[in-house]
Amino acid sequence: MKISLVMVLLVMLTFDGFGKTSVTVYCDDSYSPYSYQEGSEARGIYVEILKKIFDKMDEYDVEIKANPWKRGLSYVETGKGFAIFPPYYNEDRAKWGIYSDPILEEEVVVCGMNGKQAKIENWPSDVHGKKFGLNNGFTLGGKEFWDDVKAGKIIIEEAKSNSMNLGKLNLGRVDYYMNDKYAILWELTKMKAQGEIPQNTNADVLYSVSKENGYLMFAKNGDYPYRNDFIKKFNTVLNEMKNNGEITKVVSEYIK
């Protein structure tokens, strides 16, 4: 009886103190203000939201690692990585990824700079023959836009980060830049403050392409026996935080 009691106590102590499942979740390292790398740390709106969610998931010890976007997607597609944020929903990715409930709604826009381009009325025919800056691995714009890209009617030039694309837009190396509106405005403000771009530079929102939700996407492949439990608990806490205003508060602290 004494031996059995000791064993029960040891098991209780192990699961209460040391029984958390260690999990690594990846994020985009160049998508400020939503997710980015600062020094060795992941930062951003999504990072702060997910940290708060993970803190409420007592069974898990979650580490967030920032990675180049294409690399992180490859990890999850092959099952080498457990999850990544914040992809938009994409039918091709849904073949190898499981999406959480939506975390945030973002507005995808096309911008020009300093009045060089006219407002876009007809999408995407008005931009035929033009060159678009996009972040590596981003699939924004919709099916008709990408059909026109494949047909050679629109040219895509990818770059690693928001700042690189805005720099190319400022220099006239691309005609447009397409990304989330807050990501563009945040990065432009930062570049002005650091003297990387003239103070009188303005980004012109020329077209609102869509409103997209960001998700935490989980690998269908790989050996993750806790996957279903993790997704269920994540969605539960996420929706509780939506309802009690915690997520809105995080966003407001970044976007003022």
XYZ file of C-alpha atoms in Angstrom:
256
model
C 0.000 0.000 0.000
C 2.796 2.434 0.914
C 4.616 1.679 -2.353
C 1.421 2.256 -4.352
C 0.764 5.546 -2.581
C 4.305 6.751 -3.245
C 3.985 5.850 -6.930
C 0.689 7.745 -7.227
C 2.239 10.826 -5.610
C 5.227 10.667 -7.951
C 2.956 10.444 -10.972
C 0.918 13.406 -9.753
C 4.018 15.478 -9.175
C 5.428 14.558 -12.583
C 2.342 15.608 -14.522
C 1.649 18.688 -12.418
C 5.198 20.019 -12.456
C 7.003 18.476 -15.372
C 4.398 16.812 -17.571
C 3.843 19.596 -20.081
C 4.221 18.690 -23.733
C 6.911 20.788 -25.419
C 5.767 22.261 -28.736
C 7.475 24.509 -31.281
C 5.372 26.859 -33.413
C 6.865 28.858 -36.295
C 6.022 32.351 -37.485
C 7.012 34.701 -40.300
C 10.166 36.628 -39.418
C 9.471 39.592 -41.741
C 5.785 40.503 -41.461
C 5.706 43.469 -39.109
C 3.673 44.534 -37.256
C 2.054 41.085 -37.171
C 5.083 38.814 -36.770
C 8.773 39.565 -37.095
C 12.149 38.865 -35.563
C 13.895 41.371 -33.326
C 17.296 40.138 -32.219
C 16.696 36.520 -31.268
C 13.055 37.083 -30.277
C 9.785 36.758 -32.186
C 7.667 39.911 -31.917
C 4.401 41.269 -33.264
C 0.634 41.351 -32.881
C 0.099 37.665 -33.617
C 3.031 36.711 -31.402
C 1.555 38.583 -28.428
C -1.906 37.100 -29.009
C -0.583 33.564 -29.302
C 1.638 33.931 -26.242
C -1.445 34.853 -24.227
C -3.329 31.871 -25.645
C -0.491 29.436 -24.997
C -0.134 30.696 -21.419
C -3.713 29.556 -20.826
C -3.052 26.072 -22.267
C -1.649 24.506 -19.110
C -0.767 21.163 -20.672
C 1.659 22.664 -23.177
C 4.976 24.495 -23.116
C 5.069 26.342 -26.439
C 8.125 27.970 -28.007
C 7.615 30.442 -30.865
C 10.387 30.571 -33.459
C 10.615 33.172 -36.240
C 11.725 31.827 -39.625
C 11.777 32.939 -43.254
C 8.228 32.349 -44.479
C 8.931 29.816 -47.230
C 11.130 27.750 -44.931
C 8.496 27.669 -42.201
C 5.803 26.637 -44.678
C 8.065 23.853 -45.941
C 8.548 22.582 -42.385
C 4.805 22.312 -41.848
C 4.067 20.882 -45.297
C 6.541 18.039 -44.781
C 5.577 17.466 -41.146
C 8.986 18.540 -39.871
C 7.244 21.442 -38.146
C 4.046 21.257 -36.099
C 2.430 24.626 -36.867
C 2.958 28.082 -38.368
C 1.248 31.460 -38.265
C -0.269 33.567 -39.786
C -1.124 32.123 -43.251
C -4.326 33.087 -45.020
C -6.616 30.250 -46.097
C -5.455 28.630 -49.305
C -7.011 25.530 -50.903
C -3.661 24.068 -51.945
C -2.247 24.469 -48.437
C -5.390 22.935 -46.958
C -4.306 19.660 -48.572
C -1.421 19.412 -46.092
C -2.425 21.840 -43.360
C -5.206 22.101 -40.787
C -6.422 25.614 -40.058
C -7.369 26.914 -36.633
C -10.342 29.192 -36.147
C -9.565 32.652 -37.586
C -7.397 34.841 -35.354
C -7.507 38.295 -36.998
C -9.004 39.891 -40.075
C -6.508 41.755 -42.262
C -7.147 43.956 -45.309
C -5.006 43.239 -48.354
C -4.366 46.340 -50.470
C -2.368 47.406 -53.505
C -0.292 50.496 -52.934
C 1.723 52.873 -55.051
C 3.907 55.718 -53.842
C 3.797 59.510 -53.973
C 0.960 59.752 -56.488
C 2.816 57.939 -59.255
C -0.024 55.521 -59.998
C -3.754 56.071 -60.530
C -6.508 54.419 -58.541
C -7.303 50.914 -59.754
C -10.905 50.535 -60.905
C -10.941 47.164 -62.678
C -9.066 44.333 -60.974
C -6.852 42.893 -62.286
C -7.148 44.121 -65.892
C -6.035 47.669 -64.976
C -2.641 46.349 -63.883
C -1.807 44.293 -66.962
C 1.762 44.886 -68.039
C 2.763 46.098 -64.575
C 5.296 44.725 -62.115
C 4.180 43.767 -58.586
C 6.327 43.486 -55.497
C 5.321 40.601 -53.243
C 6.863 39.021 -50.169
C 8.393 35.581 -50.713
C 5.769 32.852 -50.586
C 2.764 35.203 -50.427
C -0.189 34.223 -52.643
C -2.298 37.381 -52.485
C -4.578 38.820 -55.151
C -7.078 36.091 -55.953
C -7.404 33.454 -58.650
C -7.925 35.821 -61.616
C -4.807 37.797 -60.642
C -2.680 34.643 -60.564
C -4.191 33.360 -63.809
C -3.003 36.610 -65.400
C 0.440 36.148 -63.824
C 0.680 32.664 -65.324
C -0.422 34.081 -68.689
C 2.388 36.640 -68.544
C 0.038 39.630 -68.291
C 1.346 40.650 -64.865
C 4.932 40.391 -63.608
C 5.788 39.311 -60.069
C 9.049 40.192 -58.328
C 9.453 38.698 -54.864
C 11.527 40.028 -51.979
C 12.161 38.825 -48.442
C 10.543 41.636 -46.473
C 8.154 44.584 -46.408
C 11.057 47.046 -46.250
C 12.771 45.574 -49.311
C 9.573 45.776 -51.330
C 8.830 49.344 -50.214
C 12.382 50.318 -51.085
C 11.946 48.912 -54.590
C 8.598 50.689 -54.923
C 10.219 53.983 -53.918
C 12.976 53.489 -56.500
C 10.485 52.579 -59.243
C 11.781 49.034 -59.599
C 8.221 47.768 -59.143
C 4.956 49.529 -60.007
C 2.904 48.275 -57.080
C 3.277 46.545 -53.749
C 0.535 44.234 -52.462
C 0.275 43.318 -48.799
C -1.715 43.934 -45.630
C -2.521 47.633 -45.170
C -1.260 47.922 -41.594
C 1.909 46.016 -42.456
C 2.674 48.509 -45.226
C 1.959 51.625 -43.157
C 3.831 50.289 -40.105
C 6.927 49.481 -42.128
C 6.907 52.817 -43.974
C 6.740 54.725 -40.662
C 9.648 52.671 -39.329
C 11.741 53.238 -42.482
C 11.190 57.014 -42.261
C 12.238 57.040 -38.597
C 15.428 55.159 -39.455
C 16.268 57.392 -42.413
C 15.909 54.572 -44.945
C 13.393 56.475 -47.029
C 12.618 60.227 -47.424
C 10.338 61.774 -44.787
C 7.914 63.048 -47.424
C 7.323 59.558 -48.843
C 3.673 58.503 -48.850
C 2.099 55.142 -49.621
C -1.068 55.461 -51.696
C -3.720 52.788 -51.189
C -4.951 52.266 -54.742
C -7.159 49.221 -54.360
C -8.629 47.047 -51.615
C -8.155 43.504 -52.853
C -9.726 41.513 -50.055
C -10.131 41.033 -46.370
C -8.377 37.912 -45.193
C -8.127 36.111 -41.883
C -4.836 34.995 -40.397
C -4.698 31.505 -38.878
C -2.500 29.110 -36.987
C -1.996 26.240 -39.431
C -1.069 22.737 -38.275
C 0.732 19.978 -40.164
C -1.359 17.028 -41.303
C 1.858 15.033 -41.682
C 4.304 14.172 -38.914
C 4.025 12.328 -35.639
C 2.064 14.645 -33.356
C -0.233 12.535 -31.160
C -1.348 15.650 -29.272
C -2.427 17.509 -32.437
C -6.215 17.187 -32.077
C -6.143 18.074 -28.390
C -3.901 21.078 -29.044
C -6.147 22.405 -31.831
C -9.289 21.997 -29.717
C -7.794 23.778 -26.711
C -6.261 26.509 -28.876
C -9.591 27.294 -30.546
C -11.408 27.316 -27.210
C -9.033 29.847 -25.637
C -8.855 31.910 -28.842
C -12.624 32.366 -28.948
C -12.801 33.164 -25.242
C -10.245 35.939 -25.804
C -12.178 37.251 -28.792
C -15.331 37.445 -26.714
C -13.761 39.133 -23.693
C -11.901 41.774 -25.730
C -8.326 40.606 -25.022
C -7.434 40.293 -28.694
C -8.812 43.732 -29.552
C -6.676 45.162 -26.735
C -3.481 43.607 -28.119
C -4.171 45.029 -31.585
C -4.919 48.503 -30.237
C -1.574 48.619 -28.445
C 0.222 48.146 -31.784
C -2.013 50.093 -34.165
C -2.833 53.516 -32.726
